[in-house]
Amino acid sequence: MTGFFDSDPIRPVMTKKVPAYGAAAAKAPLLPMTIDRRGVGAHDIEVEILDCGICHSDMHKVNNDWGNTHFPIVPGHEIIGRVVARGDQASRFREGDLVGVGCIADSCRGCSECRAGREMFCEKGVTFSFDSLEQGGKTWTYGGYSTTYVIDEQYALNIPTGLDPAKAAPLLCGGITTYSPLRQFGCQPGTRLAVVGLGGLGHLAVKLGVSMGADVTVLSTSMGKEEDAARLGANHFIPTKEVGALDPHQGEFDLILDTVSGPHDVDKLTSLLHSFGTLVLVGLPPVATPLDVTGLVHGNKRVAGSNIGGIRETQEMLDYCGQKGIVAEVEVIAPAQINDAYRRMQRGDVHYRFVVDMSTLAQ
Ligand code: NAP
Ligand code: ZN
Ligand code: ZN
């Protein structure tokens, strides 16, 4: 162990060198590297990472699609592992417990957003679990494509017993990002819900929407995903690449959840809304999306955005998935296959979340 003592009395105390997979520059391949993890502070737990999901946001960040990436970057924010150490004031978990680390690693805890459980909007600046400044603004966080993670126990999630760790990992971002808007916008029995894009987020949205009693339709550019959509519980499938495919479905949906990662025509989606219906955007394409306002006015239609969910709501979602037995459909890969997984995700060839088995990186 190498390290230093910092003037901050709580943390970091000492850093530890750990193996990771990361990118040195925009669009560079992810390669093995060594990173410094902060030492275990009084309120921290150290997590030995078992599995980490690959979210499309990881790839947007590596590609610097949003123009705000700090390199080198170690992505990964769908982390599941076991507690291996804890600070002397950390009492929520015990060594051996299965815990999750999602998108949020820390925040100020005192502002109105933090107190309301919306840490992602922390007025002092949230600390995301990767590519984000730690509270205090000195060092950058490295994500879960690694062997260990150190986090304040208040920001760690309890994983319900019975959920397979690799299949539960994608709930930490994909699950909360779809659960939160379905709850916010009143998904309930009878809701005519359309899920656009059957990828990591989309397939979880289908499962969650079905569990809430919605009549679920999948809109997909991939004809080959029709059988899977039915297996996931969707009632209908619309192949969006076919000319005129959307025409018979004008005004048909109460709620549309758009999980698409690339450029696409949002106006075509608002035309599918019933009056007073809502299109919720969660996908974050790298380019700006034009919007026809007239189409919204005629029909009192709404367009909304939704950004992950706070720690409290993430725990609520995990407990809900534990009760309902909802997990992701995953393809478990070794760290050396991450670049291939990124290439496949780029072309929509994802069935339906890649999860990296991080235990092999330690060997
Ligand atoms: P993903 O697994 O790659 O799935 C995206 C799906 O969108 C693809 O499988 C494909 O589905 C469809 N698609 C991709 N490009 C398209 C295009 N140009 N036109 C139409 N459809 C297209 O990605 P993900 O991990 O689910 O993430 C989806 C998006 O959500 C990303 O932009 C990500 O950054 C964002 N995200 C946002 C939040 C948030 O808090 N709001 C959180 C996590 C992720 P089909 O084959 O079915 O067409
Ligand atoms: Zn994500
Ligand atoms: Zn705050």
Coordinates of C-alpha atoms and ligand atoms in Angstrom, one line a residue:
M1 CA 0.0 0.0 0.0
T2 CA 1.3 3.4 -0.9
G3 CA -0.3 6.6 0.4
F4 CA -0.3 10.0 2.0
F5 CA -2.0 11.7 4.9
D6 CA -4.3 14.5 4.0
S7 CA -5.3 17.5 6.0
D8 CA -8.9 16.4 5.8
P9 CA -9.5 14.7 9.2
I10 CA -12.3 12.4 7.9
R11 CA -11.0 11.3 4.5
P12 CA -9.1 10.5 2.4
V13 CA -6.7 8.9 4.9
M14 CA -4.5 6.9 2.6
T15 CA -4.7 5.7 -0.9
K16 CA -4.4 2.2 -2.2
K17 CA -3.3 1.1 -5.7
V18 CA -5.8 -1.2 -7.4
P19 CA -6.2 -2.7 -10.9
A20 CA -8.8 -1.2 -13.2
Y21 CA -9.9 -0.8 -16.9
G22 CA -10.0 2.7 -18.3
A23 CA -9.4 5.0 -21.2
A24 CA -6.6 7.4 -21.5
A25 CA -8.2 9.7 -24.1
A26 CA -11.5 10.2 -26.0
K27 CA -12.5 7.2 -28.0
A28 CA -9.3 5.3 -26.9
P29 CA -9.6 1.6 -26.2
L30 CA -10.1 0.6 -22.5
L31 CA -6.9 -0.9 -21.2
P32 CA -5.7 -2.3 -17.9
M33 CA -4.4 0.5 -15.6
T34 CA -3.6 1.1 -11.9
I35 CA -5.6 3.6 -10.0
D36 CA -5.5 5.1 -6.5
R37 CA -8.5 4.3 -4.3
R38 CA -9.0 6.4 -1.3
G39 CA -8.4 4.7 2.1
V40 CA -11.3 3.6 4.2
G41 CA -12.5 6.6 6.2
A42 CA -14.4 6.4 9.5
H43 CA -17.8 6.3 7.7
D44 CA -16.7 4.3 4.7
I45 CA -17.0 0.8 3.5
E46 CA -14.6 -1.0 1.2
V47 CA -16.4 -3.1 -1.4
E48 CA -14.7 -6.0 -3.3
I49 CA -16.4 -5.7 -6.7
L50 CA -18.0 -8.8 -8.1
D51 CA -19.9 -7.4 -11.1
C52 CA -20.2 -4.1 -12.9
G53 CA -22.8 -3.4 -15.6
I54 CA -21.9 -1.5 -18.8
C55 CA -24.3 1.4 -19.3
H56 CA -24.4 3.3 -22.6
S57 CA -23.5 6.4 -20.5
D58 CA -20.1 4.7 -19.8
M59 CA -19.5 4.7 -23.6
H60 CA -20.8 8.3 -24.1
K61 CA -18.3 9.4 -21.4
V62 CA -15.4 7.4 -22.9
N63 CA -16.2 8.9 -26.3
N64 CA -16.5 12.4 -24.7
D65 CA -19.9 12.6 -26.4
W66 CA -21.1 15.2 -23.9
G67 CA -17.8 17.2 -24.0
N68 CA -17.2 17.0 -20.2
T69 CA -15.0 13.9 -19.7
H70 CA -11.9 14.1 -17.6
F71 CA -9.2 11.7 -18.6
P72 CA -8.0 9.1 -17.7
I73 CA -11.4 7.7 -17.0
V74 CA -12.5 4.4 -15.4
P75 CA -16.2 4.0 -16.1
G76 CA -18.7 1.8 -14.3
H77 CA -21.7 2.8 -12.1
E78 CA -23.7 -0.4 -11.8
I79 CA -21.5 -2.0 -9.1
I80 CA -22.2 -5.0 -6.9
G81 CA -19.8 -6.5 -4.4
R82 CA -19.1 -7.6 -0.9
V83 CA -18.1 -5.5 2.0
V84 CA -14.5 -6.4 3.0
A85 CA -13.6 -3.5 5.4
R86 CA -15.4 -0.7 7.2
G87 CA -14.4 2.4 9.1
D88 CA -14.8 2.5 12.9
Q89 CA -18.0 4.5 12.6
A90 CA -19.6 2.6 9.8
S91 CA -22.3 0.4 11.2
R92 CA -24.9 -0.2 8.4
F93 CA -23.2 -3.2 6.9
R94 CA -21.0 -6.0 8.0
E95 CA -18.1 -7.7 6.3
G96 CA -19.5 -10.2 3.7
D97 CA -22.7 -8.2 3.0
L98 CA -23.7 -7.9 -0.6
V99 CA -24.0 -4.2 -1.5
G100 CA -24.5 -2.0 -4.5
V101 CA -23.0 1.3 -5.6
G102 CA -25.0 3.1 -8.2
C103 CA -24.6 6.5 -10.0
I104 CA -24.3 8.6 -6.8
A105 CA -21.2 8.3 -4.6
D106 CA -21.6 11.4 -2.4
S107 CA -23.2 14.8 -2.0
C108 CA -23.3 17.7 0.4
R109 CA -26.1 16.2 2.5
G110 CA -27.3 19.6 3.7
C111 CA -28.9 21.4 0.7
S112 CA -32.7 21.2 0.0
E113 CA -32.2 18.7 -2.8
C114 CA -30.0 16.3 -0.7
R115 CA -32.5 16.6 2.2
A116 CA -35.3 15.7 -0.3
G117 CA -33.5 12.6 -1.4
R118 CA -32.5 14.1 -4.8
E119 CA -28.8 13.9 -4.3
M120 CA -28.2 14.0 -8.1
F121 CA -29.3 17.6 -8.0
C122 CA -27.2 18.6 -5.0
E123 CA -26.8 22.3 -5.0
K124 CA -23.2 22.1 -4.0
G125 CA -22.4 19.6 -6.7
V126 CA -23.1 15.9 -6.6
T127 CA -20.2 13.4 -6.7
F128 CA -21.1 10.7 -9.2
S129 CA -19.4 7.3 -8.8
F130 CA -17.1 7.9 -11.8
D131 CA -15.6 10.8 -13.6
S132 CA -16.7 13.3 -11.0
L133 CA -15.0 15.4 -8.4
E134 CA -15.1 14.1 -4.8
Q135 CA -16.7 16.4 -2.3
G136 CA -14.1 19.0 -1.5
G137 CA -13.2 19.1 -5.2
K138 CA -9.7 17.7 -5.1
T139 CA -9.7 14.3 -6.8
W140 CA -11.7 12.5 -9.4
T141 CA -13.8 9.4 -8.9
Y142 CA -13.0 6.2 -10.7
G143 CA -15.8 3.8 -11.4
G144 CA -16.5 0.1 -11.1
Y145 CA -14.4 -1.3 -13.9
S146 CA -12.0 -2.2 -11.1
T147 CA -11.6 -4.6 -8.2
T148 CA -12.6 -2.4 -5.2
Y149 CA -14.7 0.7 -4.4
V150 CA -14.6 2.8 -1.3
I151 CA -17.8 4.7 -0.4
D152 CA -19.5 6.4 2.5
E153 CA -21.9 3.8 3.8
Q154 CA -24.9 6.2 3.5
Y155 CA -24.5 6.1 -0.3
A156 CA -24.2 2.3 -0.6
L157 CA -27.3 0.2 -1.4
N158 CA -28.6 -3.0 0.2
I159 CA -29.1 -5.8 -2.3
P160 CA -32.2 -7.9 -1.5
T161 CA -31.4 -11.5 -0.8
G162 CA -32.3 -13.9 -3.6
L163 CA -31.2 -11.6 -6.5
D164 CA -28.3 -12.9 -8.5
P165 CA -25.4 -10.3 -8.3
A166 CA -24.6 -10.2 -12.0
K167 CA -28.3 -9.8 -13.0
A168 CA -29.0 -7.3 -10.2
A169 CA -26.0 -5.0 -11.1
P170 CA -27.9 -3.2 -14.0
L171 CA -30.6 -2.2 -11.6
L172 CA -28.2 0.3 -10.0
C173 CA -28.5 2.6 -13.0
G174 CA -30.8 1.0 -15.7
G175 CA -33.3 0.0 -13.0
I176 CA -33.6 3.3 -11.2
T177 CA -33.5 5.4 -14.4
T178 CA -36.6 3.6 -15.7
Y179 CA -38.4 2.9 -12.3
S180 CA -38.3 6.6 -11.3
P181 CA -40.1 8.1 -14.4
L182 CA -42.6 5.2 -14.4
R183 CA -43.5 6.2 -10.8
Q184 CA -43.3 9.9 -11.4
F185 CA -45.7 9.8 -14.3
G186 CA -48.2 7.4 -12.8
C187 CA -47.7 4.1 -14.6
Q188 CA -50.4 1.9 -13.3
P189 CA -52.8 -0.9 -14.4
G190 CA -54.2 0.1 -17.8
T191 CA -51.6 2.7 -18.7
R192 CA -50.8 2.4 -22.4
L193 CA -47.0 2.5 -22.2
A194 CA -44.6 2.6 -25.1
V195 CA -40.9 1.9 -24.5
V196 CA -38.6 3.2 -27.2
G197 CA -35.3 1.3 -27.7
L198 CA -34.9 -2.2 -26.4
G199 CA -31.5 -2.0 -24.8
G200 CA -30.3 -2.0 -21.3
L201 CA -32.7 0.6 -20.0
G202 CA -35.5 -0.3 -22.4
H203 CA -35.7 -4.0 -21.4
L204 CA -35.8 -3.1 -17.7
A205 CA -38.6 -0.5 -18.5
V206 CA -40.6 -3.3 -20.1
K207 CA -40.2 -5.6 -17.1
L208 CA -41.0 -2.8 -14.7
G209 CA -44.0 -1.5 -16.7
V210 CA -45.4 -5.0 -17.0
S211 CA -45.0 -5.4 -13.2
M212 CA -47.0 -2.2 -12.7
G213 CA -49.9 -3.5 -14.8
A214 CA -49.3 -1.4 -17.9
D215 CA -50.1 -2.4 -21.5
V216 CA -46.6 -2.3 -22.9
T217 CA -45.5 -1.7 -26.5
V218 CA -41.9 -1.8 -27.6
L219 CA -40.8 0.5 -30.4
S220 CA -37.5 -0.8 -31.8
T221 CA -35.2 -0.4 -34.8
S222 CA -34.3 -4.1 -34.6
M223 CA -36.7 -6.5 -36.1
G224 CA -34.7 -9.3 -34.4
K225 CA -35.8 -8.2 -30.9
E226 CA -39.6 -8.9 -31.4
E227 CA -39.5 -12.4 -29.8
D228 CA -37.5 -11.1 -26.9
A229 CA -39.9 -8.2 -26.3
A230 CA -42.7 -10.7 -26.0
R231 CA -40.6 -12.9 -23.7
L232 CA -39.9 -9.9 -21.5
G233 CA -43.7 -9.4 -21.2
A234 CA -44.4 -6.7 -23.8
N235 CA -47.9 -7.0 -25.3
H236 CA -47.0 -5.4 -28.7
F237 CA -44.0 -4.6 -30.9
I238 CA -43.6 -1.9 -33.5
P239 CA -40.6 -2.1 -35.9
T240 CA -39.8 1.6 -36.3
K241 CA -37.6 1.2 -39.4
E242 CA -40.5 0.1 -41.6
V243 CA -41.9 3.0 -43.6
G244 CA -45.3 4.0 -42.3
A245 CA -45.0 1.6 -39.3
L246 CA -46.1 4.4 -36.9
D247 CA -49.0 5.7 -38.9
P248 CA -51.7 3.4 -37.4
H249 CA -50.5 4.2 -33.9
Q250 CA -51.1 8.0 -33.8
G251 CA -52.5 9.1 -30.4
E252 CA -52.3 5.6 -28.9
F253 CA -50.2 6.0 -25.8
D254 CA -50.6 7.6 -22.4
L255 CA -46.9 7.4 -21.5
I256 CA -43.8 7.0 -23.7
L257 CA -40.4 6.3 -22.2
D258 CA -37.7 7.2 -24.8
T259 CA -34.4 5.3 -23.9
V260 CA -32.7 5.9 -27.3
S261 CA -29.0 6.6 -27.2
G262 CA -28.6 8.0 -30.7
P263 CA -30.1 10.8 -32.8
H264 CA -33.7 10.2 -33.7
D265 CA -37.0 12.0 -34.5
V266 CA -38.7 12.9 -31.2
D267 CA -41.7 14.6 -33.1
K268 CA -42.6 11.2 -34.5
L269 CA -42.9 10.0 -30.9
T270 CA -45.1 12.9 -29.6
S271 CA -47.5 12.2 -32.5
L272 CA -48.1 8.8 -30.8
L273 CA -49.3 10.4 -27.6
H274 CA -52.9 10.6 -26.6
S275 CA -54.1 14.0 -25.4
F276 CA -52.6 14.8 -22.0
G277 CA -50.1 12.0 -22.6
T278 CA -46.4 12.4 -21.6
L279 CA -43.2 11.6 -23.5
V280 CA -40.4 11.1 -21.0
L281 CA -36.8 11.4 -22.3
V282 CA -34.1 9.4 -20.5
G283 CA -31.8 8.7 -23.4
L284 CA -29.0 11.2 -23.9
P285 CA -28.0 11.4 -27.6
P286 CA -24.8 13.4 -28.2
V287 CA -26.6 15.8 -30.5
A288 CA -29.4 18.3 -29.8
T289 CA -32.9 17.1 -30.5
P290 CA -35.3 19.5 -32.4
L291 CA -38.9 19.6 -31.1
D292 CA -42.1 20.7 -32.9
V293 CA -44.1 22.7 -30.3
T294 CA -47.3 22.9 -32.3
G295 CA -47.6 19.1 -32.1
L296 CA -47.6 19.4 -28.3
V297 CA -50.1 22.3 -28.1
H298 CA -52.6 20.4 -30.2
G299 CA -53.4 17.7 -27.6
N300 CA -52.1 19.2 -24.4
K301 CA -49.1 16.8 -24.6
R302 CA -46.1 16.9 -22.3
V303 CA -42.5 16.3 -22.8
A304 CA -40.4 15.6 -19.7
G305 CA -36.9 14.5 -18.8
S306 CA -35.8 12.2 -16.0
N307 CA -32.4 11.8 -14.5
I308 CA -31.5 8.6 -12.6
G309 CA -33.0 8.8 -9.0
G310 CA -31.8 9.6 -5.5
I311 CA -30.4 7.1 -3.0
R312 CA -33.7 6.6 -1.2
E313 CA -35.6 5.9 -4.4
T314 CA -32.8 3.6 -5.6
Q315 CA -33.2 1.5 -2.5
E316 CA -37.0 1.6 -2.9
M317 CA -36.5 0.3 -6.5
L318 CA -34.1 -2.5 -5.4
D319 CA -36.6 -3.6 -2.7
Y320 CA -39.4 -3.6 -5.3
C321 CA -37.3 -5.7 -7.7
G322 CA -36.4 -8.0 -4.8
Q323 CA -40.2 -8.6 -4.1
K324 CA -41.1 -9.0 -7.8
G325 CA -38.0 -11.0 -8.8
I326 CA -37.1 -8.4 -11.4
V327 CA -33.5 -8.5 -12.7
A328 CA -31.7 -7.8 -16.0
E329 CA -31.1 -10.1 -18.9
V330 CA -27.3 -10.1 -18.9
E331 CA -24.3 -11.3 -21.0
V332 CA -21.5 -11.7 -18.5
I333 CA -18.0 -10.9 -20.0
A334 CA -14.4 -10.8 -18.9
P335 CA -12.7 -7.4 -18.6
A336 CA -10.7 -8.0 -21.8
Q337 CA -14.0 -8.1 -23.7
I338 CA -15.1 -4.6 -22.7
N339 CA -14.1 -3.0 -26.0
D340 CA -15.9 -5.6 -28.0
A341 CA -19.0 -5.0 -25.8
Y342 CA -18.8 -1.2 -26.6
R343 CA -18.6 -1.9 -30.3
R344 CA -21.7 -4.1 -30.1
M345 CA -23.6 -1.6 -28.0
Q346 CA -22.8 1.1 -30.5
R347 CA -24.8 -0.9 -33.2
G348 CA -27.7 -1.8 -30.9
D349 CA -26.5 -5.4 -30.5
V350 CA -27.1 -5.7 -26.8
H351 CA -29.1 -8.5 -25.2
Y352 CA -29.7 -6.8 -22.9
R353 CA -26.9 -5.6 -20.6
F354 CA -23.3 -6.5 -20.6
V355 CA -22.0 -7.1 -17.1
V356 CA -18.3 -7.4 -16.5
D357 CA -17.1 -10.1 -14.1
M358 CA -14.6 -8.1 -12.1
S359 CA -13.5 -11.0 -9.9
T360 CA -11.2 -12.1 -12.7
L361 CA -9.3 -8.8 -12.8
A362 CA -8.0 -9.4 -9.3
Q363 CA -6.4 -12.7 -10.3
Ligands
NAP1 P1 -28.3 0.7 -24.9 O1 -28.3 -0.5 -24.1 O2 -27.2 0.9 -25.9 O3 -29.8 0.8 -25.6 C1 -30.1 1.8 -26.4 C2 -31.1 1.3 -27.5 O4 -31.6 2.4 -28.2 C3 -30.4 0.4 -28.5 O5 -30.3 -0.9 -28.1 C4 -31.4 0.6 -29.7 O6 -32.6 -0.2 -29.4 C5 -31.9 2.0 -29.6 N1 -31.1 2.9 -30.5 C6 -29.8 3.2 -30.4 N2 -29.5 4.2 -31.4 C7 -30.7 4.5 -32.0 C8 -31.0 5.4 -33.0 N3 -30.1 6.3 -33.5 N4 -32.3 5.5 -33.3 C9 -33.2 4.7 -32.8 N5 -33.0 3.8 -31.8 C10 -31.7 3.7 -31.4 O7 -28.2 2.0 -24.0 P2 -28.8 2.2 -22.5 O8 -27.7 1.8 -21.5 O9 -30.1 1.6 -22.3 O10 -28.9 3.8 -22.4 C11 -29.8 4.5 -23.3 C12 -29.5 6.0 -23.2 O11 -29.9 6.4 -21.9 C13 -28.1 6.4 -23.4 O12 -28.1 7.6 -24.1 C14 -27.6 6.7 -21.9 O13 -26.6 7.6 -21.8 C15 -28.9 7.2 -21.3 N6 -29.0 7.1 -19.9 C16 -29.6 8.1 -19.2 C17 -29.8 8.1 -17.9 C18 -30.6 9.1 -17.2 O14 -30.4 9.3 -16.0 N7 -31.5 9.8 -17.9 C19 -29.3 7.0 -17.1 C20 -28.7 6.0 -17.8 C21 -28.5 6.0 -19.2 P3 -33.4 -1.0 -30.6 O15 -32.4 -2.0 -31.2 O16 -34.5 -1.6 -29.9 O17 -33.8 0.1 -31.6
ZN2 ZN -26.0 4.5 -16.4
ZN3 ZN -26.6 18.8 -1.5

